[in-house]
């Protein structure tokens, strides 16, 4: 019986370190798997930055080129409306100057993301994913706000 006790003690002494090594190996393997999953998640996120999430760009699901052209047209429209408002107010020919000023300020608020986007683009600065997404969401509203000024410009 004494030999059996020594065997059990010997077996425990030999196998316990193996369990620790095995647990450490499992932890290392788990870390490798987690690192791989994290790398895949980052790759998916980064590729998502270059491609719209679903259905194209903007509210109409346009191609990137079409959407960029539309945003440029909206920006030009908004600038033209601002210029016409300024000229009309300076000449004192506006029928309802308060309404015109209020509509122009409203347009500037709605088009703020578009203006920031264009300003950063002109300066060669990064526009960032979140700013681009805000421009996508606000481009149609900006266009509507600019179009709402047109009737107020008529003498």
Coordinates of N, CA and C in Angstrom, one line a residue:
X1 N 0.8 -1.2 0.0 CA 0.0 0.0 0.0 C 0.9 1.3 0.0
X2 N 2.0 1.1 0.6 CA 2.9 2.3 0.6 C 3.4 2.6 -0.8
X3 N 3.6 1.6 -1.6 CA 4.0 1.9 -3.0 C 2.9 2.6 -3.7
X4 N 1.7 2.2 -3.5 CA 0.6 2.8 -4.2 C 0.4 4.3 -3.8
X5 N 0.6 4.6 -2.5 CA 0.6 6.0 -2.1 C 1.7 6.8 -2.8
X6 N 2.9 6.2 -2.9 CA 3.9 6.9 -3.5 C 3.6 7.1 -5.0
X7 N 3.0 6.1 -5.6 CA 2.6 6.3 -7.0 C 1.6 7.4 -7.2
X8 N 0.6 7.5 -6.3 CA -0.4 8.5 -6.4 C 0.2 9.9 -6.2
X9 N 1.1 10.0 -5.2 CA 1.8 11.3 -5.0 C 2.6 11.6 -6.2
X10 N 3.4 10.6 -6.8 CA 4.2 10.8 -8.0 C 3.3 11.2 -9.2
X11 N 2.2 10.5 -9.4 CA 1.3 10.8 -10.5 C 0.7 12.2 -10.4
X12 N 0.3 12.6 -9.2 CA -0.2 13.9 -9.0 C 0.9 15.0 -9.2
X13 N 2.1 14.7 -8.8 CA 3.1 15.7 -9.0 C 3.5 15.8 -10.4
X14 N 3.4 14.8 -11.2 CA 3.7 14.8 -12.6 C 2.6 15.4 -13.4
X15 N 1.3 15.1 -13.1 CA 0.2 15.5 -13.9 C -0.3 16.9 -13.6
X16 N -0.2 17.4 -12.4 CA -0.7 18.7 -12.1 C 0.0 19.8 -12.9
X17 N 1.3 19.8 -13.1 CA 2.0 20.8 -13.9 C 1.5 20.6 -15.4
X18 N 1.1 19.4 -15.8 CA 0.6 19.2 -17.2 C -0.7 19.9 -17.3
X19 N -1.6 19.9 -16.2 CA -2.9 20.6 -16.3 C -2.7 22.1 -16.4
X20 N -1.7 22.6 -15.7 CA -1.4 24.0 -15.7 C -0.9 24.4 -17.1
X21 N 0.0 23.6 -17.7 CA 0.5 23.9 -19.0 C -0.7 23.8 -20.0
X22 N -1.5 22.7 -19.8 CA -2.7 22.6 -20.7 C -3.6 23.8 -20.6
X23 N -3.9 24.3 -19.4 CA -4.7 25.4 -19.3 C -4.1 26.7 -19.9
X24 N -2.8 26.8 -19.7 CA -2.1 27.9 -20.3 C -2.2 27.9 -21.9
X25 N -2.0 26.6 -22.4 CA -2.1 26.5 -23.8 C -3.5 26.8 -24.3
X26 N -4.6 26.4 -23.5 CA -5.9 26.7 -23.9 C -6.1 28.3 -23.9
X27 N -5.5 28.9 -22.9 CA -5.6 30.4 -22.9 C -4.9 31.0 -24.1
X28 N -3.8 30.5 -24.4 CA -3.0 31.0 -25.6 C -3.8 30.8 -26.8
X29 N -4.4 29.6 -27.0 CA -5.2 29.3 -28.1 C -6.5 30.2 -28.2
X30 N -7.1 30.5 -27.0 CA -8.2 31.4 -27.0 C -7.8 32.8 -27.4
X31 N -6.6 33.2 -26.9 CA -6.2 34.5 -27.3 C -5.9 34.6 -28.8
X32 N -5.4 33.6 -29.4 CA -5.1 33.6 -30.8 C -6.4 33.6 -31.6
X33 N -7.4 32.9 -31.1 CA -8.7 32.9 -31.8 C -9.4 34.3 -31.6
X34 N -9.3 34.9 -30.4 CA -9.9 36.2 -30.2 C -9.2 37.3 -31.1
X35 N -7.8 37.2 -31.2 CA -7.1 38.1 -32.0 C -7.5 38.0 -33.5
X36 N -7.7 36.7 -33.9 CA -8.1 36.5 -35.3 C -9.5 37.1 -35.6
X37 N -10.4 36.9 -34.6 CA -11.7 37.5 -34.7 C -11.7 39.0 -34.7
X38 N -10.9 39.5 -33.9 CA -10.7 41.0 -33.8 C -10.2 41.5 -35.1
X39 N -9.2 40.8 -35.7 CA -8.6 41.3 -37.0 C -9.7 41.2 -38.1
X40 N -10.5 40.2 -38.1 CA -11.6 40.1 -39.1 C -12.6 41.2 -38.9
X41 N -13.0 41.4 -37.7 CA -13.9 42.5 -37.4 C -13.4 43.9 -37.8
X42 N -12.1 44.1 -37.6 CA -11.5 45.4 -38.0 C -11.5 45.5 -39.6
X43 N -11.2 44.4 -40.2 CA -11.1 44.4 -41.7 C -12.5 44.6 -42.2
X44 N -13.5 44.1 -41.6 CA -14.9 44.3 -42.1 C -15.3 45.8 -41.8
X45 N -14.9 46.3 -40.7 CA -15.2 47.7 -40.4 C -14.5 48.7 -41.4
X46 N -13.2 48.4 -41.6 CA -12.5 49.2 -42.5 C -13.0 49.2 -44.0
X47 N -13.4 48.0 -44.4 CA -13.9 47.9 -45.7 C -15.3 48.6 -45.8
X48 N -16.0 48.6 -44.7 CA -17.3 49.3 -44.6 C -17.2 50.8 -44.7
X49 N -16.0 51.3 -44.4 CA -15.7 52.7 -44.5 C -15.7 53.2 -46.0
X50 N -15.3 52.3 -46.9 CA -15.2 52.6 -48.3 C -16.5 52.3 -49.1
X51 N -17.3 51.6 -48.5 CA -18.5 51.1 -49.2 C -19.7 51.5 -48.4
X52 N -20.8 52.0 -49.0 CA -22.0 52.3 -48.2 C -22.5 51.0 -47.5
X53 N -23.3 51.2 -46.5 CA -23.7 50.1 -45.7 C -24.7 49.2 -46.5
X54 N -25.7 49.8 -47.1 CA -26.6 49.0 -47.9 C -27.3 49.9 -48.9
X55 N -27.4 49.5 -50.1 CA -28.2 50.2 -51.1 C -27.7 51.5 -51.7
X56 N -26.5 51.8 -51.6 CA -25.9 52.9 -52.3 C -25.8 54.1 -51.3
X57 N -25.5 55.3 -51.9 CA -25.3 56.5 -51.2 C -26.5 57.4 -51.2
X58 N -26.7 58.1 -50.1 CA -27.8 59.0 -49.9 C -29.1 58.3 -49.8
X59 N -30.2 59.2 -49.7 CA -31.5 58.6 -49.5 C -32.1 57.9 -50.7
X60 N -31.5 58.3 -51.9 CA -32.0 57.7 -53.1 C -31.2 56.4 -53.6
X61 N -30.2 56.0 -52.8 CA -29.4 54.8 -53.1 C -28.6 55.0 -54.4
X62 N -28.0 56.2 -54.6 CA -27.2 56.4 -55.8 C -25.8 55.8 -55.7
X63 N -25.2 55.8 -56.9 CA -23.8 55.3 -56.9 C -23.0 56.5 -56.3
X64 N -21.8 56.2 -56.0 CA -20.9 57.2 -55.3 C -20.7 58.4 -56.2
X65 N -20.5 58.1 -57.5 CA -20.2 59.2 -58.4 C -21.5 60.1 -58.6
X66 N -22.6 59.5 -58.7 CA -23.9 60.2 -58.9 C -24.2 61.0 -57.6
X67 N -23.9 60.4 -56.4 CA -24.2 61.1 -55.2 C -23.3 62.3 -55.0
X68 N -22.0 62.1 -55.3 CA -21.0 63.2 -55.2 C -21.4 64.4 -56.2
X69 N -21.9 64.0 -57.4 CA -22.4 65.1 -58.3 C -23.6 65.8 -57.7
X70 N -24.5 65.0 -57.1 CA -25.7 65.6 -56.5 C -25.3 66.5 -55.4
X71 N -24.4 66.1 -54.5 CA -24.0 66.9 -53.4 C -23.3 68.2 -53.9
X72 N -22.6 68.1 -55.0 CA -21.9 69.3 -55.6 C -23.0 70.3 -56.1
X73 N -24.0 69.7 -56.8 CA -25.1 70.6 -57.3 C -25.9 71.2 -56.1
X74 N -26.1 70.5 -55.1 CA -26.8 71.1 -53.9 C -26.0 72.2 -53.3
X75 N -24.7 72.0 -53.2 CA -23.8 73.0 -52.6 C -23.8 74.2 -53.5
X76 N -23.8 74.1 -54.8 CA -23.8 75.2 -55.7 C -25.2 76.0 -55.6
X77 N -26.3 75.2 -55.5 CA -27.6 75.8 -55.3 C -27.6 76.6 -54.1
X78 N -27.2 76.0 -53.0 CA -27.2 76.7 -51.7 C -26.4 78.0 -51.7
X79 N -25.2 77.9 -52.4 CA -24.4 79.1 -52.5 C -25.0 80.2 -53.3
X80 N -25.7 79.8 -54.4 CA -26.4 80.7 -55.3 C -27.5 81.4 -54.5
X81 N -28.3 80.6 -53.7 CA -29.4 81.2 -52.9 C -28.8 82.2 -51.9
X82 N -27.7 81.9 -51.3 CA -27.1 82.8 -50.3 C -26.7 84.1 -51.0
X83 N -26.1 84.0 -52.1 CA -25.6 85.2 -52.9 C -26.8 86.0 -53.3
X84 N -27.9 85.4 -53.8 CA -29.1 86.1 -54.2 C -29.8 86.8 -53.0
X85 N -29.8 86.1 -51.9 CA -30.4 86.7 -50.7 C -29.6 88.0 -50.3
X86 N -28.3 87.8 -50.3 CA -27.4 88.9 -49.9 C -27.6 90.1 -50.9
X87 N -27.7 89.9 -52.2 CA -27.8 91.0 -53.1 C -29.2 91.6 -53.0
X88 N -30.2 90.8 -52.8 CA -31.6 91.3 -52.6 C -31.7 92.2 -51.3
X89 N -31.1 91.7 -50.3 CA -31.2 92.5 -49.0 C -30.4 93.8 -49.1
X90 N -29.2 93.7 -49.8 CA -28.4 95.0 -49.9 C -29.1 96.0 -50.8
X91 N -29.9 95.6 -51.7 CA -30.6 96.5 -52.6 C -31.9 97.0 -52.0
X92 N -32.3 96.5 -50.9 CA -33.6 96.8 -50.2 C -34.8 96.6 -51.1
X93 N -34.8 95.6 -52.0 CA -35.9 95.2 -52.8 C -36.7 94.0 -52.3
X94 N -36.3 93.5 -51.2 CA -37.0 92.3 -50.7 C -38.4 92.7 -50.1
X95 N -39.4 91.9 -50.5 CA -40.8 92.2 -50.0 C -40.9 91.9 -48.6
X96 N -40.4 90.7 -48.2 CA -40.4 90.3 -46.8 C -39.0 90.0 -46.3
X97 N -38.2 91.0 -46.0 CA -36.8 90.7 -45.6 C -36.7 89.8 -44.4
X98 N -37.6 89.9 -43.4 CA -37.5 89.0 -42.2 C -37.7 87.6 -42.6
X99 N -38.7 87.3 -43.4 CA -38.9 85.9 -43.8 C -37.7 85.4 -44.7
X100 N -37.2 86.3 -45.5 CA -36.0 85.9 -46.3 C -34.8 85.6 -45.5
X101 N -34.6 86.4 -44.5 CA -33.4 86.2 -43.6 C -33.6 84.9 -42.8
X102 N -34.8 84.7 -42.3 CA -35.1 83.5 -41.5 C -35.0 82.2 -42.4
X103 N -35.4 82.3 -43.6 CA -35.3 81.1 -44.5 C -33.8 80.8 -44.8
X104 N -33.1 81.9 -45.0 CA -31.6 81.7 -45.3 C -30.9 81.1 -44.1
X105 N -31.2 81.6 -42.9 CA -30.6 81.1 -41.7 C -31.0 79.6 -41.5
X106 N -32.2 79.3 -41.8 CA -32.6 77.9 -41.7 C -31.9 77.0 -42.7
X107 N -31.7 77.5 -43.9 CA -31.0 76.8 -44.9 C -29.5 76.6 -44.4
X108 N -28.9 77.6 -43.9 CA -27.5 77.5 -43.4 C -27.4 76.4 -42.3
X109 N -28.4 76.4 -41.4 CA -28.4 75.4 -40.3 C -28.4 74.0 -40.9
X110 N -29.4 73.8 -41.8 CA -29.6 72.4 -42.4 C -28.4 72.0 -43.3
X111 N -27.7 73.0 -43.9 CA -26.6 72.7 -44.8 C -25.3 72.8 -44.1
X112 N -25.2 72.9 -42.8 CA -24.0 73.1 -42.1 C -23.0 71.9 -42.3
X113 N -23.5 70.7 -42.3 CA -22.7 69.5 -42.6 C -22.1 69.5 -44.0
X114 N -22.9 69.9 -44.9 CA -22.4 70.0 -46.3 C -21.4 71.0 -46.5
X115 N -21.6 72.2 -45.8 CA -20.6 73.3 -45.9 C -19.3 72.9 -45.2
X116 N -19.4 72.2 -44.1 CA -18.2 71.7 -43.4 C -17.4 70.7 -44.3
X117 N -18.2 69.8 -44.9 CA -17.6 68.8 -45.8 C -16.8 69.4 -46.9
X118 N -17.4 70.4 -47.6 CA -16.8 71.0 -48.7 C -15.6 71.8 -48.3
X119 N -15.7 72.5 -47.2 CA -14.6 73.3 -46.6 C -13.4 72.4 -46.3
X120 N -13.7 71.3 -45.7 CA -12.6 70.4 -45.3 C -12.0 69.8 -46.6
X121 N -12.8 69.5 -47.6 CA -12.3 68.9 -48.8 C -11.5 69.9 -49.6
X122 N -11.9 71.2 -49.6 CA -11.1 72.2 -50.3 C -9.8 72.4 -49.6
X123 N -9.8 72.3 -48.3 CA -8.5 72.5 -47.5 C -7.6 71.3 -47.5
X124 N -8.1 70.2 -48.1 CA -7.3 69.0 -48.2 C -7.3 68.2 -46.9
X125 N -8.3 68.5 -46.0 CA -8.4 67.8 -44.7 C -9.3 66.5 -44.9
X126 N -9.1 65.6 -44.0 CA -10.0 64.4 -44.0 C -11.4 64.8 -43.7
X127 N -12.3 64.2 -44.4 CA -13.7 64.5 -44.2 C -14.3 63.5 -43.2
X128 N -13.8 62.3 -43.1 CA -14.2 61.4 -42.1 C -15.5 60.7 -42.4
X129 N -15.7 59.5 -42.0 CA -16.9 58.7 -42.2 C -18.1 59.3 -41.7
X130 N -18.1 59.8 -40.4 CA -19.3 60.3 -39.8 C -19.8 61.5 -40.4
X131 N -18.9 62.4 -40.8 CA -19.3 63.6 -41.5 C -19.9 63.3 -42.9
X132 N -19.3 62.3 -43.6 CA -19.8 61.9 -44.9 C -21.2 61.3 -44.7
X133 N -21.4 60.6 -43.7 CA -22.8 60.0 -43.4 C -23.8 61.1 -43.1
X134 N -23.4 62.1 -42.3 CA -24.3 63.2 -42.0 C -24.6 64.0 -43.3
X135 N -23.7 64.1 -44.2 CA -23.9 64.8 -45.5 C -24.9 64.0 -46.3
X136 N -24.7 62.7 -46.3 CA -25.7 61.8 -47.0 C -27.1 62.0 -46.5
X137 N -27.2 62.1 -45.2 CA -28.6 62.2 -44.6 C -29.2 63.6 -44.8
X138 N -28.3 64.6 -44.9 CA -28.9 66.0 -44.9 C -28.9 66.6 -46.3
X139 N -28.4 65.9 -47.3 CA -28.3 66.5 -48.7 C -29.7 66.9 -49.2
X140 N -30.6 66.0 -49.1 CA -32.0 66.3 -49.6 C -32.6 67.4 -48.9
X141 N -32.5 67.4 -47.5 CA -33.1 68.5 -46.7 C -32.5 69.8 -47.1
X142 N -31.2 69.8 -47.3 CA -30.5 71.0 -47.7 C -31.0 71.5 -49.0
X143 N -31.2 70.6 -50.0 CA -31.7 71.0 -51.3 C -33.1 71.6 -51.1
X144 N -33.9 71.0 -50.3 CA -35.3 71.5 -50.1 C -35.3 72.9 -49.4
X145 N -34.4 73.1 -48.5 CA -34.3 74.4 -47.8 C -33.9 75.4 -48.8
X146 N -32.9 75.1 -49.7 CA -32.5 76.1 -50.7 C -33.6 76.4 -51.7
X147 N -34.3 75.4 -52.0 CA -35.5 75.6 -53.0 C -36.6 76.4 -52.3
X148 N -36.7 76.3 -51.0 CA -37.8 77.1 -50.3 C -37.5 78.6 -50.3
X149 N -36.3 78.9 -50.6 CA -35.9 80.4 -50.7 C -36.3 81.0 -52.0
X150 N -36.3 80.2 -53.1 CA -36.6 80.7 -54.4 C -37.8 81.6 -54.5
X151 N -39.0 81.1 -54.0 CA -40.2 81.9 -54.1 C -40.1 83.2 -53.3
X152 N -39.2 83.3 -52.3 CA -39.1 84.5 -51.5 C -38.2 85.5 -52.2
X153 N -37.5 85.1 -53.2 CA -36.6 86.0 -54.0 C -37.3 86.8 -55.0
X154 N -38.5 86.3 -55.4 CA -39.2 87.0 -56.5 C -39.7 88.4 -56.1
X155 N -39.3 89.4 -56.9 CA -39.7 90.8 -56.6 C -41.2 91.1 -56.7

